Short mmCIF file of C-alpha atoms in Angstrom, two decimals:
data_model
loop_
_atom_site.label_atom_id
_atom_site.label_comp_id
_atom_site.label_asym_id
_atom_site.label_seq_id
_atom_site.Cartn_x
_atom_site.Cartn_y
_atom_site.Cartn_z
CA MET A 922 32.69 -16.81 -25.42
CA THR A 923 31.77 -19.51 -23.11
CA TRP A 924 30.12 -18.95 -20.12
CA ASP A 925 29.19 -21.47 -17.53
CA THR A 926 25.95 -20.85 -16.68
CA ILE A 927 23.44 -18.13 -19.02
CA ILE A 928 20.30 -17.64 -17.85
CA LEU A 929 17.22 -15.90 -20.18
CA GLY A 930 15.63 -13.18 -18.47
CA ALA A 931 16.87 -10.50 -16.41
CA GLY A 932 13.31 -10.21 -14.36
CA ALA A 933 12.92 -11.61 -10.46
CA ALA A 934 13.43 -15.46 -11.26
CA GLY A 935 16.57 -14.69 -13.87
CA MET A 936 18.34 -11.93 -11.59
CA MET A 937 17.73 -14.14 -8.06
CA CYS A 938 18.93 -17.09 -9.92
CA ALA A 939 22.44 -15.48 -10.70
CA THR A 940 23.30 -14.49 -7.42
CA GLN A 941 23.71 -18.34 -6.18
CA CYS A 942 24.96 -19.86 -9.34
CA GLY A 943 28.89 -19.07 -8.97
CA GLY A 944 30.99 -19.41 -11.82
CA ARG A 945 30.87 -17.19 -14.99
CA THR A 946 27.42 -16.53 -15.45
CA LEU A 947 25.60 -14.19 -17.68
CA VAL A 948 21.80 -12.67 -17.65
CA ILE A 949 20.52 -11.86 -20.70
CA ASP A 950 17.55 -9.71 -22.05
CA HIS A 951 15.69 -8.04 -24.49
CA ALA A 952 14.62 -4.71 -22.26
CA LYS A 953 16.63 -1.74 -21.48
CA ALA A 954 16.47 -2.25 -17.42
CA ALA A 955 16.24 -5.53 -15.68
CA GLY A 956 13.47 -6.27 -14.10
CA GLU A 957 11.06 -4.00 -15.35
CA LYS A 958 8.19 -5.72 -13.61
CA ILE A 959 8.86 -5.43 -10.33
CA ARG A 960 9.82 -1.53 -11.51
CA ILE A 961 6.10 -1.15 -12.04
CA SER A 962 4.56 -3.67 -9.52
CA GLY A 963 2.43 -2.89 -6.47
CA GLY A 964 2.09 0.63 -7.91
CA GLY A 965 6.05 1.48 -8.22
CA ARG A 966 6.33 0.29 -4.31
CA CYS A 967 6.79 -3.55 -5.48
CA ASN A 968 4.79 -6.22 -3.32
CA PHE A 969 7.93 -8.41 -3.46
CA THR A 970 6.47 -10.76 -0.44
CA ASN A 971 3.65 -12.15 1.53
CA MET A 972 4.55 -12.96 5.59
CA TYR A 973 1.63 -16.04 5.13
CA GLY A 974 3.07 -17.22 1.60
CA GLY A 975 2.71 -21.38 1.94
CA PRO A 976 1.90 -23.97 -1.04
CA GLU A 977 -2.11 -23.01 -0.30
CA ASN A 978 -1.56 -19.95 -2.17
CA PHE A 979 -0.49 -21.77 -5.48
CA LEU A 980 -2.30 -23.29 -8.74
CA SER A 981 -0.56 -25.77 -10.72
CA GLY A 982 -1.10 -29.05 -12.02
CA ASN A 983 0.80 -30.73 -9.42
CA PRO A 984 0.24 -28.84 -6.69
CA HIS A 985 3.01 -30.67 -4.13
CA PHE A 986 5.43 -29.10 -6.57
CA CYS A 987 6.31 -25.90 -5.21
CA LYS A 988 6.62 -27.25 -1.89
CA SER A 989 10.37 -28.01 -2.15
CA ALA A 990 11.53 -24.50 -2.96
CA LEU A 991 9.16 -22.60 -1.01
CA SER A 992 10.13 -24.34 2.07
CA ARG A 993 13.82 -23.73 1.90
CA TYR A 994 13.75 -20.36 0.58
CA THR A 995 10.98 -18.96 2.33
CA GLN A 996 9.58 -15.54 2.61
CA TRP A 997 11.40 -14.59 5.80
CA ASP A 998 14.76 -15.88 3.67
CA PHE A 999 14.09 -12.95 1.78
CA ILE A 1000 12.79 -10.51 3.76
CA GLU A 1001 16.51 -10.36 5.80
CA LEU A 1002 17.80 -10.29 2.56
CA VAL A 1003 16.16 -7.12 2.08
CA ALA A 1004 16.48 -6.04 5.39
CA ALA A 1005 20.30 -6.48 5.09
CA HIS A 1006 20.01 -3.96 2.46
CA GLY A 1007 18.13 -1.07 4.41
CA ILE A 1008 15.37 -0.85 2.45
CA ALA A 1009 12.41 0.07 4.31
CA TYR A 1010 9.05 -1.81 4.36
CA HIS A 1011 5.53 -2.34 5.26
CA GLU A 1012 2.54 -4.39 5.44
CA LYS A 1013 0.25 -3.54 3.46
CA THR A 1014 -2.53 -5.86 4.46
CA LEU A 1015 -2.95 -9.52 4.78
CA GLY A 1016 0.61 -10.27 4.99
CA GLN A 1017 1.06 -8.24 1.70
CA LEU A 1018 5.03 -6.06 2.15
CA PHE A 1019 6.00 -3.29 0.04
CA CYS A 1020 8.65 -1.06 -0.21
CA ASP A 1021 8.23 1.89 1.87
CA THR A 1022 9.84 3.80 -0.83
CA SER A 1023 10.57 2.12 -4.45
CA ALA A 1024 10.54 -0.76 -6.03
CA LYS A 1025 13.84 0.50 -7.55
CA GLU A 1026 15.79 -0.32 -4.25
CA ILE A 1027 14.42 -4.45 -4.85
CA ILE A 1028 16.40 -4.19 -8.35
CA ALA A 1029 19.06 -2.65 -6.93
CA MET A 1030 19.18 -5.05 -4.31
CA LEU A 1031 19.32 -8.05 -6.91
CA ARG A 1032 21.85 -6.45 -9.31
CA ASP A 1033 24.64 -5.97 -5.80
CA GLU A 1034 23.93 -9.34 -5.26
CA MET A 1035 24.40 -10.06 -8.84
CA ALA A 1036 27.70 -8.02 -8.92
CA LYS A 1037 28.78 -9.92 -6.45
CA ALA A 1038 28.48 -13.35 -7.08
CA GLY A 1039 30.40 -11.89 -10.27
CA ALA A 1040 27.11 -11.92 -12.48
CA GLU A 1041 27.28 -10.19 -16.12
CA LEU A 1042 24.09 -8.39 -17.29
CA TRP A 1043 23.25 -7.76 -21.06
CA LEU A 1044 20.26 -5.99 -21.81
CA GLU A 1045 18.94 -4.94 -24.94
CA THR A 1046 19.97 -7.92 -26.34
CA SER A 1047 17.89 -10.46 -28.43
CA ILE A 1048 17.57 -14.32 -28.50
CA ILE A 1049 17.87 -15.72 -32.30
CA ASN A 1050 18.09 -18.97 -31.61
CA VAL A 1051 19.03 -21.50 -28.84
CA GLY A 1052 20.28 -25.04 -29.14
CA HIS A 1053 22.38 -28.09 -28.29
CA ASP A 1054 25.24 -30.20 -29.62
CA GLY A 1055 24.97 -33.21 -27.30
CA THR A 1056 27.75 -31.63 -24.80
CA ALA A 1057 26.84 -27.82 -24.52
CA TYR A 1058 24.32 -24.77 -24.89
CA SER A 1059 24.32 -22.52 -27.57
CA VAL A 1060 22.72 -19.22 -27.60
CA THR A 1061 22.56 -16.73 -30.56
CA VAL A 1062 22.08 -13.17 -29.53
CA GLU A 1063 21.87 -9.86 -31.44
CA ALA A 1064 22.64 -6.58 -30.00
CA SER A 1065 23.06 -3.34 -31.96
CA GLY A 1066 22.87 -5.23 -34.66
CA LYS A 1067 25.66 -7.72 -33.64
CA ARG A 1068 25.13 -11.66 -33.89
CA GLN A 1069 27.52 -13.98 -31.69
CA ILE A 1070 27.20 -17.32 -30.80
CA LEU A 1071 27.58 -18.08 -27.08
CA THR A 1072 27.98 -21.54 -25.50
CA CYS A 1073 27.61 -23.05 -21.89
CA THR A 1074 26.89 -25.64 -19.72
CA ASN A 1075 23.33 -24.82 -18.09
CA LEU A 1076 20.88 -22.67 -19.42
CA VAL A 1077 17.78 -21.23 -17.38
CA LEU A 1078 14.82 -20.28 -18.51
CA ALA A 1079 13.74 -17.00 -16.38
CA THR A 1080 12.06 -15.40 -19.06
CA GLY A 1081 8.46 -14.97 -17.69
CA GLY A 1082 5.00 -15.73 -19.43
CA LYS A 1083 2.68 -13.77 -21.72
CA SER A 1084 1.56 -11.46 -19.56
CA ILE A 1085 1.68 -7.65 -20.63
CA PRO A 1086 3.06 -7.75 -23.80
CA LYS A 1087 3.83 -4.20 -24.18
CA MET A 1088 6.63 -4.99 -21.87
CA GLY A 1089 8.01 -7.60 -24.28
CA ALA A 1090 6.23 -10.35 -22.62
CA THR A 1091 6.48 -13.47 -25.53
CA GLY A 1092 6.13 -17.58 -25.13
CA LEU A 1093 9.73 -17.26 -26.02
CA ALA A 1094 10.40 -19.77 -22.70
CA TYR A 1095 7.24 -22.09 -23.58
CA ASP A 1096 8.99 -22.45 -27.62
CA ILE A 1097 12.36 -23.43 -26.43
CA ALA A 1098 11.26 -25.65 -23.81
CA ARG A 1099 9.23 -27.64 -26.59
CA LYS A 1100 12.09 -27.56 -28.67
CA PHE A 1101 13.58 -29.50 -26.18
CA GLY A 1102 10.96 -32.06 -25.30
CA LEU A 1103 9.28 -30.03 -22.39
CA ASN A 1104 5.65 -30.12 -22.11
CA VAL A 1105 3.58 -26.92 -21.83
CA THR A 1106 0.30 -27.23 -20.30
CA ASP A 1107 -2.29 -24.78 -21.73
CA THR A 1108 -1.71 -21.66 -20.57
CA ARG A 1109 -4.10 -18.56 -19.84
CA ALA A 1110 -4.37 -14.82 -18.27
CA GLY A 1111 -4.45 -15.20 -14.73
CA LEU A 1112 -5.22 -12.55 -11.94
CA VAL A 1113 -6.53 -10.30 -14.47
CA PRO A 1114 -9.91 -7.88 -14.65
CA PHE A 1115 -13.72 -9.33 -16.29
CA THR A 1116 -14.87 -7.76 -18.79
CA PHE A 1117 -19.05 -7.60 -20.12
CA SER A 1118 -19.76 -6.72 -23.53
CA ASP A 1119 -22.98 -4.87 -22.42
CA GLY A 1120 -21.25 -2.46 -20.46
CA ARG A 1121 -23.13 -2.98 -17.95
CA PHE A 1122 -21.25 -1.51 -14.80
CA LYS A 1123 -20.45 1.39 -16.86
CA ASP A 1124 -22.44 3.96 -14.29
CA ILE A 1125 -21.51 3.25 -11.36
CA SER A 1126 -17.48 2.65 -12.72
CA GLY A 1127 -14.97 4.32 -10.09
CA VAL A 1128 -17.35 2.25 -6.92
CA ALA A 1129 -15.58 -0.03 -4.82
CA HIS A 1130 -16.88 -2.50 -2.21
CA PRO A 1131 -15.46 -5.13 0.04
CA VAL A 1132 -17.59 -8.46 -0.96
CA ARG A 1133 -16.65 -12.77 -1.06
CA ALA A 1134 -16.53 -13.65 -4.65
CA THR A 1135 -16.82 -16.69 -5.48
CA ALA A 1136 -15.91 -19.24 -8.51
CA ASN A 1137 -15.48 -22.78 -8.98
CA GLY A 1138 -15.37 -23.25 -5.27
CA THR A 1139 -13.24 -20.67 -4.48
CA GLN A 1140 -13.67 -17.94 -2.53
CA PHE A 1141 -12.23 -14.28 -1.83
CA ASP A 1142 -13.28 -11.95 1.28
CA GLU A 1143 -11.18 -8.28 -0.84
CA ALA A 1144 -12.57 -5.01 -2.51
CA MET A 1145 -14.46 -5.48 -5.89
CA LEU A 1146 -14.36 -2.14 -8.57
CA PHE A 1147 -16.58 -1.38 -11.23
CA THR A 1148 -15.77 -0.19 -14.46
CA HIS A 1149 -16.45 0.79 -17.45
CA ARG A 1150 -15.58 -2.42 -18.79
CA GLY A 1151 -16.33 -4.67 -16.63
CA LEU A 1152 -15.29 -5.53 -13.34
CA SER A 1153 -12.01 -5.50 -11.32
CA GLY A 1154 -10.72 -5.15 -7.29
CA PRO A 1155 -8.44 -7.25 -5.68
CA ALA A 1156 -11.20 -10.13 -5.02
CA MET A 1157 -11.68 -10.12 -8.85
CA LEU A 1158 -8.69 -10.49 -9.87
CA GLN A 1159 -7.96 -13.41 -7.53
CA ILE A 1160 -10.82 -15.87 -8.87
CA SER A 1161 -9.71 -14.79 -12.25
CA SER A 1162 -7.44 -17.26 -11.71
CA TYR A 1163 -9.96 -20.26 -10.73
CA TRP A 1164 -12.52 -18.93 -13.18
CA GLN A 1165 -12.96 -20.63 -16.88
CA GLU A 1166 -15.00 -18.87 -19.98
CA GLY A 1167 -18.33 -19.69 -19.57
CA ASP A 1168 -18.76 -20.50 -15.81
CA PRO A 1169 -21.00 -17.94 -13.01
CA ILE A 1170 -19.05 -16.18 -10.53
CA ARG A 1171 -20.78 -15.10 -7.52
CA VAL A 1172 -20.43 -11.69 -5.35
CA ASN A 1173 -21.82 -11.41 -1.80
CA LEU A 1174 -22.59 -8.33 -0.76
CA PHE A 1175 -22.17 -8.80 2.31
CA PRO A 1176 -19.28 -10.98 3.60
CA ASN A 1177 -19.67 -10.17 7.11
CA SER A 1178 -22.88 -9.98 7.87
CA ASP A 1179 -26.43 -10.23 7.23
CA PRO A 1180 -28.84 -7.23 6.31
CA PHE A 1181 -31.97 -8.97 6.26
CA ASP A 1182 -31.79 -8.30 10.40
CA GLU A 1183 -30.36 -4.63 9.79
CA LEU A 1184 -33.49 -3.98 7.36
CA ARG A 1185 -35.87 -5.59 9.71
CA THR A 1186 -34.96 -3.24 12.70
CA ARG A 1187 -34.71 -0.17 10.20
CA ARG A 1188 -38.00 -1.31 9.47
CA GLN A 1189 -39.63 -0.83 12.80
CA ASP A 1190 -38.05 2.79 13.35
CA TYR A 1191 -37.90 4.54 9.76
CA GLY A 1192 -40.60 2.41 7.78
CA ARG A 1193 -41.53 5.25 6.08
CA ARG A 1194 -38.52 5.73 4.01
CA ASN A 1195 -38.04 4.21 0.87
CA LEU A 1196 -36.18 0.52 1.00
CA THR A 1197 -33.44 1.98 -1.31
CA THR A 1198 -32.99 4.84 0.83
CA GLU A 1199 -32.10 2.23 3.91
CA LEU A 1200 -29.73 -0.27 1.53
CA ALA A 1201 -27.56 3.15 0.86
CA THR A 1202 -26.84 3.47 3.99
CA LEU A 1203 -25.93 -0.44 3.98
CA LEU A 1204 -24.26 -0.19 0.78
CA PRO A 1205 -22.46 2.43 -2.38
CA THR A 1206 -25.52 5.21 -3.34
CA ARG A 1207 -24.30 4.49 -7.09
CA LEU A 1208 -24.40 0.96 -6.60
CA VAL A 1209 -28.16 0.85 -4.68
CA ASP A 1210 -29.41 2.60 -7.66
CA HIS A 1211 -27.90 0.73 -10.08
CA LEU A 1212 -29.43 -2.17 -8.52
CA SER A 1213 -32.75 -0.78 -8.22
CA LYS A 1214 -32.50 -0.88 -12.23
CA HIS A 1215 -32.25 -4.49 -12.52
CA MET A 1216 -33.94 -5.83 -8.96
CA ASP A 1217 -37.10 -4.62 -7.15
CA LEU A 1218 -37.09 -2.21 -4.50
CA SER A 1219 -39.86 -0.15 -5.04
CA GLY A 1220 -42.26 0.94 -2.25
CA ASN A 1221 -40.76 2.13 1.40
CA LEU A 1222 -39.50 -0.03 4.08
CA ALA A 1223 -42.97 -0.96 5.65
CA ASP A 1224 -44.06 -2.18 2.57
CA GLN A 1225 -41.76 -4.67 3.15
CA SER A 1226 -42.50 -8.08 4.42
CA ASP A 1227 -40.09 -10.46 6.16
CA THR A 1228 -40.20 -12.80 3.06
CA ARG A 1229 -39.50 -9.78 1.01
CA LEU A 1230 -36.98 -8.90 3.15
CA ARG A 1231 -35.35 -11.92 3.44
CA ALA A 1232 -35.51 -12.97 -0.63
CA LEU A 1233 -34.09 -9.48 -1.64
CA CYS A 1234 -31.08 -10.51 0.82
CA ASP A 1235 -29.66 -13.91 -0.48
CA ASP A 1236 -29.97 -11.94 -3.88
CA LEU A 1237 -27.85 -9.21 -2.52
CA LYS A 1238 -25.64 -11.86 -0.81
CA SER A 1239 -25.61 -14.07 -4.13
CA TRP A 1240 -25.62 -11.97 -7.12
CA GLU A 1241 -24.95 -14.15 -9.64
CA MET A 1242 -23.45 -13.17 -13.25
CA ILE A 1243 -21.55 -14.75 -16.22
CA PRO A 1244 -18.83 -12.11 -17.80
CA SER A 1245 -17.87 -12.37 -21.42
CA GLY A 1246 -14.47 -13.06 -20.74
CA THR A 1247 -11.35 -10.81 -19.02
CA GLU A 1248 -8.54 -8.77 -20.20
CA GLY A 1249 -6.26 -11.14 -21.20
CA TYR A 1250 -2.42 -10.74 -21.11
CA ARG A 1251 -3.08 -7.11 -22.31
CA THR A 1252 -3.70 -6.52 -18.07
CA ALA A 1253 -3.10 -9.68 -16.81
CA GLU A 1254 -0.69 -9.91 -14.04
CA VAL A 1255 1.11 -13.35 -14.39
CA THR A 1256 0.66 -16.40 -16.85
CA LEU A 1257 -1.91 -19.17 -15.47
CA GLY A 1258 -0.21 -22.40 -17.17
CA GLY A 1259 3.27 -23.01 -18.26
CA ILE A 1260 5.90 -25.02 -18.62
CA ASP A 1261 4.66 -28.86 -16.83
CA THR A 1262 6.21 -29.99 -13.81
CA ASP A 1263 6.05 -33.20 -14.28
CA CYS A 1264 9.02 -32.53 -17.02
CA LEU A 1265 11.22 -30.87 -13.89
CA SER A 1266 12.23 -31.46 -10.38
CA SER A 1267 10.91 -29.92 -7.46
CA LYS A 1268 14.37 -29.88 -5.96
CA THR A 1269 16.54 -28.18 -8.44
CA MET A 1270 13.95 -27.06 -11.30
CA GLU A 1271 15.82 -29.27 -13.70
CA ALA A 1272 14.25 -30.97 -16.67
CA LYS A 1273 14.74 -34.62 -16.32
CA THR A 1274 15.16 -35.26 -19.84
CA GLN A 1275 17.36 -32.51 -20.91
CA SER A 1276 20.57 -31.91 -18.54
CA GLY A 1277 21.53 -28.11 -18.03
CA LEU A 1278 18.53 -27.02 -18.70
CA PHE A 1279 16.42 -25.23 -15.77
CA VAL A 1280 13.12 -23.59 -15.92
CA ILE A 1281 12.15 -21.39 -13.03
CA GLY A 1282 9.77 -18.51 -12.23
CA GLU A 1283 6.30 -18.04 -13.89
CA ALA A 1284 7.39 -19.57 -17.24
CA VAL A 1285 6.92 -22.86 -14.80
CA ASP A 1286 3.34 -24.47 -14.49
CA VAL A 1287 3.22 -22.93 -10.31
CA THR A 1288 0.80 -19.37 -10.22
CA GLY A 1289 -0.01 -17.60 -7.19
CA TRP A 1290 -2.41 -15.49 -5.48
CA LEU A 1291 -2.44 -11.77 -5.13
CA GLY A 1292 -0.46 -10.41 -2.93
CA GLY A 1293 3.39 -11.34 -3.52
CA PHE A 1294 3.26 -14.31 -3.86
CA ASN A 1295 4.59 -15.24 -7.35
CA PHE A 1296 7.49 -12.94 -6.39
CA GLN A 1297 7.87 -15.35 -3.64
CA TRP A 1298 7.90 -18.03 -6.06
CA ALA A 1299 10.26 -16.30 -8.34
CA TRP A 1300 12.62 -16.16 -5.43
CA SER A 1301 12.27 -19.51 -4.66
CA SER A 1302 12.61 -21.05 -7.23
CA GLY A 1303 15.35 -19.26 -8.87
CA TRP A 1304 17.72 -19.86 -5.79
CA ALA A 1305 16.67 -23.63 -5.89
CA ALA A 1306 18.09 -23.57 -9.40
CA GLY A 1307 21.09 -21.08 -8.25
CA GLN A 1308 22.00 -23.51 -5.74
CA ALA A 1309 21.64 -27.14 -7.67
CA ILE A 1310 24.12 -25.13 -10.73
CA SER A 1311 26.70 -23.72 -7.74
CA GLU A 1312 26.75 -27.49 -6.15
CA ARG A 1313 28.11 -28.83 -9.63
CA SER A 1314 30.71 -26.27 -9.90
#
């Protein structure tokens, strides 16, 4: 069977690309349903983009690579598409847009757009082999125990990264890319919780608090969540993308205030109260109890000199620790690294040395922050490749 374009992967990027390609387009995925990562994202409501997205919200070996696609298909373009399909949405925080009802509406929208474009979707279909004979690509697939060889002019790699293997994520795109001579940068889990081998936060699992988290010079002001295995919450997920094994992370428990002034004022009125009691008016009580096991928080407030109060507050604003590691790909929202951007055209997403081979979405060495940015990269890169393919037909 001959197709103009075959897209491997029916995720966000793959489906978006299929809406733009034109011609005879086939999308193939091993899953039972399209857009499974879309379905589970955002607690089932899909944080489908961010109103404040820009190139500065992405990590890559080449920070300029994402600019072309993001500028030509913006968050406002996708928001317009969502609105055109009558999908109600809202801003949750920091420009993050979520469906009011269900992430399934985004999947249905993309399926509808694919149908309008005449693209076909094959699910529960495994990719056995991919080749090129000098004129066309061949894709050997298997479904229901039967194998067949498909051919196409354009082949799009949209199978994502290694994140969440229980959903079927693999390094397939990397393997195919290497087969055609494309370089793949080192990959690791991103937007992922930290772990501590000593289980130091078990006693305060479930406690959350707004913090400023810093790793390797990059900081985020968001919530931190203590877990039985370590640290999670938006602040930790964000800095995990900048953290390397063995590096320290620094947590400021008072990102928007100075507890020294507050405690010194309270010392005048409530000097007979325990220091821990007064700290518990500024921090969660369970967190103060935990800190008291690792810091000297003994005595009444009146017993604390300015020097001691200042030293304590400095410690609370610069709490340094070294995680044992992260939860890894098992729970990571994204994969950092991937197919080297030096091998691709930033305008078309086509391989520079392999005509007709395109790479989009998470498979590329472009990773967004938490908050809808990775979906926007999927929409933008998928659109860019689809447009380039359409213009050739």
